[in-house]
mmCIF file of C-alpha atoms in Angstrom:
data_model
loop_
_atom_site.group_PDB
_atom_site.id
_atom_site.type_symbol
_atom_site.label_atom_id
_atom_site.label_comp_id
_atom_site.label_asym_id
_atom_site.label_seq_id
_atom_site.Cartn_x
_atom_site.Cartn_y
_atom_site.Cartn_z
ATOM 1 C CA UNK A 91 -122.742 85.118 -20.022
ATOM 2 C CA UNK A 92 -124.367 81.809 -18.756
ATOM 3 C CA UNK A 93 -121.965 82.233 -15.587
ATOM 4 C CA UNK A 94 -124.718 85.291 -14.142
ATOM 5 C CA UNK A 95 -127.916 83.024 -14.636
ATOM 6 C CA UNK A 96 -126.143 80.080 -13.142
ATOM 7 C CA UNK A 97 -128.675 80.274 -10.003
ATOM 8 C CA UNK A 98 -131.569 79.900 -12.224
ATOM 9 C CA UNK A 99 -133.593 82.320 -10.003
ATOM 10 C CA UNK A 100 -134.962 85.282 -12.325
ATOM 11 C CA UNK A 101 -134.566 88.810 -10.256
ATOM 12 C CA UNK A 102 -137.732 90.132 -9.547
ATOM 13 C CA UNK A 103 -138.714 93.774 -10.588
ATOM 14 C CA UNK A 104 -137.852 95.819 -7.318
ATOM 15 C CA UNK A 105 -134.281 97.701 -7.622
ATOM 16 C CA UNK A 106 -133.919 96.046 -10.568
ATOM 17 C CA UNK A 107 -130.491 97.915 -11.879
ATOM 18 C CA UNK A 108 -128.727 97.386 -8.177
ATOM 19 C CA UNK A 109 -129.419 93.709 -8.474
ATOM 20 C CA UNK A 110 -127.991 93.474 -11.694
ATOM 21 C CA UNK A 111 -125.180 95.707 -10.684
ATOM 22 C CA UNK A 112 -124.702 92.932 -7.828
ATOM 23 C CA UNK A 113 -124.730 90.174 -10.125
ATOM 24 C CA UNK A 114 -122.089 91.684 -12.625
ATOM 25 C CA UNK A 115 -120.047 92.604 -9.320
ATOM 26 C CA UNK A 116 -119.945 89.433 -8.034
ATOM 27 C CA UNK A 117 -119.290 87.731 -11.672
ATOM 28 C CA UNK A 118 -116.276 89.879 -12.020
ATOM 29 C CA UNK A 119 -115.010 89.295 -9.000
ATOM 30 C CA UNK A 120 -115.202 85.668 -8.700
ATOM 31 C CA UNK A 121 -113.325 85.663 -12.561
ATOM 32 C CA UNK A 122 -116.379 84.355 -14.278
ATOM 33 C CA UNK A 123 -116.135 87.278 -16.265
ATOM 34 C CA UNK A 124 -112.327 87.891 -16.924
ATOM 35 C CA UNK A 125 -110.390 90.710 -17.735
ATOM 36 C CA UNK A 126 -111.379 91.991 -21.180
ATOM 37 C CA UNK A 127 -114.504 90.196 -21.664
ATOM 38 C CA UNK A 128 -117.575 91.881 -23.666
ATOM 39 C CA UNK A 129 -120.477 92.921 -22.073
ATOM 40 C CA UNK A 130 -123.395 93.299 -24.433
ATOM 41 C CA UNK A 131 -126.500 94.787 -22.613
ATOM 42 C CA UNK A 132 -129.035 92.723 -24.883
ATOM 43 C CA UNK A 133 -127.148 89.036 -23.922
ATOM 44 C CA UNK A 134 -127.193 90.452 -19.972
ATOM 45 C CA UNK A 135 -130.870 91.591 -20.472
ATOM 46 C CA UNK A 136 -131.911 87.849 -21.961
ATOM 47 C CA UNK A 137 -129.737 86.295 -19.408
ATOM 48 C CA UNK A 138 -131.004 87.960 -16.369
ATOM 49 C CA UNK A 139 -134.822 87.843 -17.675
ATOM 50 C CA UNK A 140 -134.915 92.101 -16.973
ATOM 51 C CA UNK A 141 -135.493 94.893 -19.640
ATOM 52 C CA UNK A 142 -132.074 96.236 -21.242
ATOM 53 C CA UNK A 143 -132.851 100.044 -18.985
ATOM 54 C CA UNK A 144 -131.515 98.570 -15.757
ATOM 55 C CA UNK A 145 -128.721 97.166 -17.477
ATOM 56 C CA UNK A 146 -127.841 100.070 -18.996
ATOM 57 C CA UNK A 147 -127.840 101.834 -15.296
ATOM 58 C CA UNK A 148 -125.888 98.609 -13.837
ATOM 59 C CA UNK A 149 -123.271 98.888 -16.490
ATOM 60 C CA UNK A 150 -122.909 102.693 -15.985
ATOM 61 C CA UNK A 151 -122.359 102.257 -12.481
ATOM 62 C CA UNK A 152 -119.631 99.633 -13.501
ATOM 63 C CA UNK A 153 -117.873 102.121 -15.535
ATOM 64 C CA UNK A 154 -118.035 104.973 -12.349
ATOM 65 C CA UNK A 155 -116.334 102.892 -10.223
ATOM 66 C CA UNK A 156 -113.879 101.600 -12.562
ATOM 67 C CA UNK A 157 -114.795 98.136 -13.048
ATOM 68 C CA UNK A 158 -115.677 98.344 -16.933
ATOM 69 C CA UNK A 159 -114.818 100.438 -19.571
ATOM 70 C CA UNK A 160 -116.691 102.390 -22.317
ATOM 71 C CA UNK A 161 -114.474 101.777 -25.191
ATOM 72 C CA UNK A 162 -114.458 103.772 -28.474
ATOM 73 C CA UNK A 163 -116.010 101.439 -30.432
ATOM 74 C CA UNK A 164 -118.998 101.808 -28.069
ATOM 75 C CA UNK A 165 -118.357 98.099 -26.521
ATOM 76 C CA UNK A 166 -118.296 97.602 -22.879
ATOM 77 C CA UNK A 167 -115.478 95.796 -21.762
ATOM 78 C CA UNK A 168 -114.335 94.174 -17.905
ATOM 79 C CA UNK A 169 -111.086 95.829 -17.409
ATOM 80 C CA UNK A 170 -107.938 95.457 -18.713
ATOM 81 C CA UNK A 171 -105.344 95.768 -16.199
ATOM 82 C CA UNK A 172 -102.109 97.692 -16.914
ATOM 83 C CA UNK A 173 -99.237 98.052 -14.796
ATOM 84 C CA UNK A 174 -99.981 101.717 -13.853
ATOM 85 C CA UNK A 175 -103.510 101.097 -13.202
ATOM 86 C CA UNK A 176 -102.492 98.449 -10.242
ATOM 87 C CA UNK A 177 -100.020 100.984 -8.739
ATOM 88 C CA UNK A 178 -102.439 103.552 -8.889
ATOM 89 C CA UNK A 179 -105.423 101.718 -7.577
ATOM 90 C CA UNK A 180 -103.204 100.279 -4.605
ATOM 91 C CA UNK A 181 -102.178 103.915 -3.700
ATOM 92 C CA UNK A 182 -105.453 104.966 -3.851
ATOM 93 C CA UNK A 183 -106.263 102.082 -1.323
ATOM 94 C CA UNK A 184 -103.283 103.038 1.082
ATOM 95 C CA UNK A 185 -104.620 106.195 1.414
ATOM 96 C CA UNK A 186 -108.049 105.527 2.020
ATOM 97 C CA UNK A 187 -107.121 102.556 4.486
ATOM 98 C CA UNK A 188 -104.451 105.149 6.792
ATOM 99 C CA UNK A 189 -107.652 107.232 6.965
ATOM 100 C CA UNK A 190 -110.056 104.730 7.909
ATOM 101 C CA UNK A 191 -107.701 102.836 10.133
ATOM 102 C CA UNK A 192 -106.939 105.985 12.219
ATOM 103 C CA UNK A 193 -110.593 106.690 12.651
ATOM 104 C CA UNK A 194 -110.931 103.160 13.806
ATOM 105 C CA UNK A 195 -108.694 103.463 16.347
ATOM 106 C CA UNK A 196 -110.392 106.753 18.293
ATOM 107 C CA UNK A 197 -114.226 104.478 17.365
ATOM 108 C CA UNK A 198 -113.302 100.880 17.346
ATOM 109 C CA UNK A 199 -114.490 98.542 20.350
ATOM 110 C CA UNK A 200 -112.321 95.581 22.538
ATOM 111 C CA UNK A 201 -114.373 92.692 20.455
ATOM 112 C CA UNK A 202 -114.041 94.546 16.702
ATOM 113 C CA UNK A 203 -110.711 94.614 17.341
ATOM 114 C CA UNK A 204 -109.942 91.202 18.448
ATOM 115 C CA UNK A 205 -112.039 90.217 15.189
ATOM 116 C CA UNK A 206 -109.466 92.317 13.616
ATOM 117 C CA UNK A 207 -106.780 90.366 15.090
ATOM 118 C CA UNK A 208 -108.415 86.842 14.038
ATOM 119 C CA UNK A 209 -109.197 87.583 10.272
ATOM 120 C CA UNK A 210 -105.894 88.613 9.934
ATOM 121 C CA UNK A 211 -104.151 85.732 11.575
ATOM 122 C CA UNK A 212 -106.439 83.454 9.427
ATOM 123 C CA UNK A 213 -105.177 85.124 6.371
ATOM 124 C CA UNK A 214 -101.729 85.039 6.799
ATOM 125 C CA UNK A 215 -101.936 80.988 7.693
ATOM 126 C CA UNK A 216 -102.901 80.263 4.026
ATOM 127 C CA UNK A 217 -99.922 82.453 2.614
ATOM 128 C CA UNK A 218 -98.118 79.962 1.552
ATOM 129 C CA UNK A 219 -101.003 78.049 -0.077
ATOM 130 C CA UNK A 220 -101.629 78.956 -3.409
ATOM 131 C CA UNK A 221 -104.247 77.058 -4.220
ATOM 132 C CA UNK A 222 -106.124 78.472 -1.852
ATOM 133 C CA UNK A 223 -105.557 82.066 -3.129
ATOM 134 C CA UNK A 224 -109.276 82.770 -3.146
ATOM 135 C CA UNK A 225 -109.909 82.017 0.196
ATOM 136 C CA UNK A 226 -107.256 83.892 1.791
ATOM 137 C CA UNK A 227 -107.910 87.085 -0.575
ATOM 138 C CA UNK A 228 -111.608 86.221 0.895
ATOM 139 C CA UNK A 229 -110.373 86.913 4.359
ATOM 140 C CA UNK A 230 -107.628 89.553 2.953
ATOM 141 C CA UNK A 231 -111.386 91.489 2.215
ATOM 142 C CA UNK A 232 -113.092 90.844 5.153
ATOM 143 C CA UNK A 233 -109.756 92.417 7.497
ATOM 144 C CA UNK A 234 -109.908 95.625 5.119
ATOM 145 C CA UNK A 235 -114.106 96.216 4.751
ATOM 146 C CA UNK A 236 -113.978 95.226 8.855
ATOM 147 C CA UNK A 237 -111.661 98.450 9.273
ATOM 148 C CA UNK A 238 -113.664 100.389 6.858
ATOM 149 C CA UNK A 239 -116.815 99.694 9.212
ATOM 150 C CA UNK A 240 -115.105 100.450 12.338
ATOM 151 C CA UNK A 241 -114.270 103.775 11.205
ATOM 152 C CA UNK A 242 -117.745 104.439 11.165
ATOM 153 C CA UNK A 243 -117.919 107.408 8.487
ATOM 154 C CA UNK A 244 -120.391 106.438 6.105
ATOM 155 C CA UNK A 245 -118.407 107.942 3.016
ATOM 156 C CA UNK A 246 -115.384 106.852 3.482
ATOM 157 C CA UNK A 247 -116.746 103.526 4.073
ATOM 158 C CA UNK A 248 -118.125 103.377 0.754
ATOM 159 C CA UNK A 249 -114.607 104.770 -1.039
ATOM 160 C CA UNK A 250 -112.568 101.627 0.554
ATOM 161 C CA UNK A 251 -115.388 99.487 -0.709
ATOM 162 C CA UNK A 252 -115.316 100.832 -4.392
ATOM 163 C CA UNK A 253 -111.516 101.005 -4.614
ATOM 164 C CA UNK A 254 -111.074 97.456 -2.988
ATOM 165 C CA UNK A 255 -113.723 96.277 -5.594
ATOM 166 C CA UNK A 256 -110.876 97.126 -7.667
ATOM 167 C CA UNK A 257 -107.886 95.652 -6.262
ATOM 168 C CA UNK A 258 -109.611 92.102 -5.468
ATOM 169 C CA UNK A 259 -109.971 91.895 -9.519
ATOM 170 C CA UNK A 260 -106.496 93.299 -9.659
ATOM 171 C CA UNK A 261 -105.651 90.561 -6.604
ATOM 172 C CA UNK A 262 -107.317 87.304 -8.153
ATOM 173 C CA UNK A 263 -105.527 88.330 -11.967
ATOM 174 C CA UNK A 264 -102.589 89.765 -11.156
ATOM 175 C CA UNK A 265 -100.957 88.508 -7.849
ATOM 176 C CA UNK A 266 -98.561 86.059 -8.296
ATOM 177 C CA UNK A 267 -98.582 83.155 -5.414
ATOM 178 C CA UNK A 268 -94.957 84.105 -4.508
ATOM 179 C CA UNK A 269 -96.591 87.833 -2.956
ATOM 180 C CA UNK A 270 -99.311 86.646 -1.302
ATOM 181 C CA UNK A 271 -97.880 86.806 2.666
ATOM 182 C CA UNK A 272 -97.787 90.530 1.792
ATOM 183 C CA UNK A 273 -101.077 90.781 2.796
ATOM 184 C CA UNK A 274 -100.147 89.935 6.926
ATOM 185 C CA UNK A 275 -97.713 93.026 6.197
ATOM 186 C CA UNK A 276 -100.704 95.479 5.186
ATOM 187 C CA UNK A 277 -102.790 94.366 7.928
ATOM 188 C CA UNK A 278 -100.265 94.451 10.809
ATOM 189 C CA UNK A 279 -99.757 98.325 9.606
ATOM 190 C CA UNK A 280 -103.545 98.457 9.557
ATOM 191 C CA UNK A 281 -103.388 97.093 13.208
ATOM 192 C CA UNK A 282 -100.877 99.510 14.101
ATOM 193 C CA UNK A 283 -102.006 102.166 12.798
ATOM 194 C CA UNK A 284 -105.644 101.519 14.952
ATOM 195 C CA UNK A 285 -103.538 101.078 18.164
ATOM 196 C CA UNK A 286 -101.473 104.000 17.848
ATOM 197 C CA UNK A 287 -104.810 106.355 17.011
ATOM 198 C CA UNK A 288 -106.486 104.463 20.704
ATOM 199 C CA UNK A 289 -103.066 105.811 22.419
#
């Protein structure tokens, strides 16, 4: 668990369980804690220098939004990815993201849409560079949660965020370098999708 005290800065006592939610988050998604990996609340507790009761909270939240799972033998677990579990969770996100884009479209401004345009031309130039993968899922992100903002309903703002939470762990494990120009696909519906809605 030494990858979530790798800053060395101890978290202070205010909101205590939504910075260790953020920590966990952001381990999970960056792979420093893979698929399958344990998650004992006493080892995050000594880690993060914080009682085990916001852990506790931190790890529930985890298990809400599908990130970690409660297993029978009362261990908490990253995710294990199945096959149905991807299809589902990408459904899930097409859903959300034809909502959000066609709200975008009747709310979205001249300059958040040229944004738009620029993330997603950025993205699809590293397509074809695998070993860049995490950079171009980076800016694979930033297109989707930009569309989720400029949609500007607060709720389903938050869904796209949880579910893509989701997918980018599903993304960095699971997506093989040979798919990754699908993502200039998604976001030139997305684009669409906000044009047509401005029409």
């Amino acid at each position: 668990m030494s990858a979530l005290s790798a800053s060395g800065v101890a978290l202070t006592r205010s909101s205590l369980s939504e910075k260790v939610y953020e920590r966990l988050v952001e381990a999970i998604l960056s792979g420093s804690l893979p698929s399958g990996a344990a998650l004992h609340v006493a080892d995050i507790a000594q880690d993060l220098q914080v009682s085990p009761s916001p852990v506790r909270d931190a790890l529930s939240r985890l298990a809400a939004e599908g990130l970690v799972a409660n297993n029978p033998n009362r261990r908490t677990t990253v995710i294990r990815l199945e096959r149905q579990d991807v299809v589902e969770a990408f459904e899930l996100r097409a859903i959300l993201e034809c909502g959000a884009a066609r709200l975008a479209g009747e709310r979205i401004d001249k300059a958040a849409l040229d944004c738009l345009k620029d993330v997603s031309t950025r993205c699809a130039a590293l397509a074809g560079r695998p070993e860049r993968k995490r950079e171009m899922l980076d800016l694979d992100n930033e297109f989707h949660l930009r569309v989720a903002e400029a949609c500007k309903n607060g709720a389903l703002s938050q869904e796209v965020v949880r579910c893509y939470r989701r997918v980018r762990v599903m993304q960095l494990l699971k997506l093989a370098p040979s798919r990754m120009g699908l993502a200039h696909g998604e976001h030139e519906a997305s684009l669409r999708g906000v044009r047509k809605a401005q029409v």
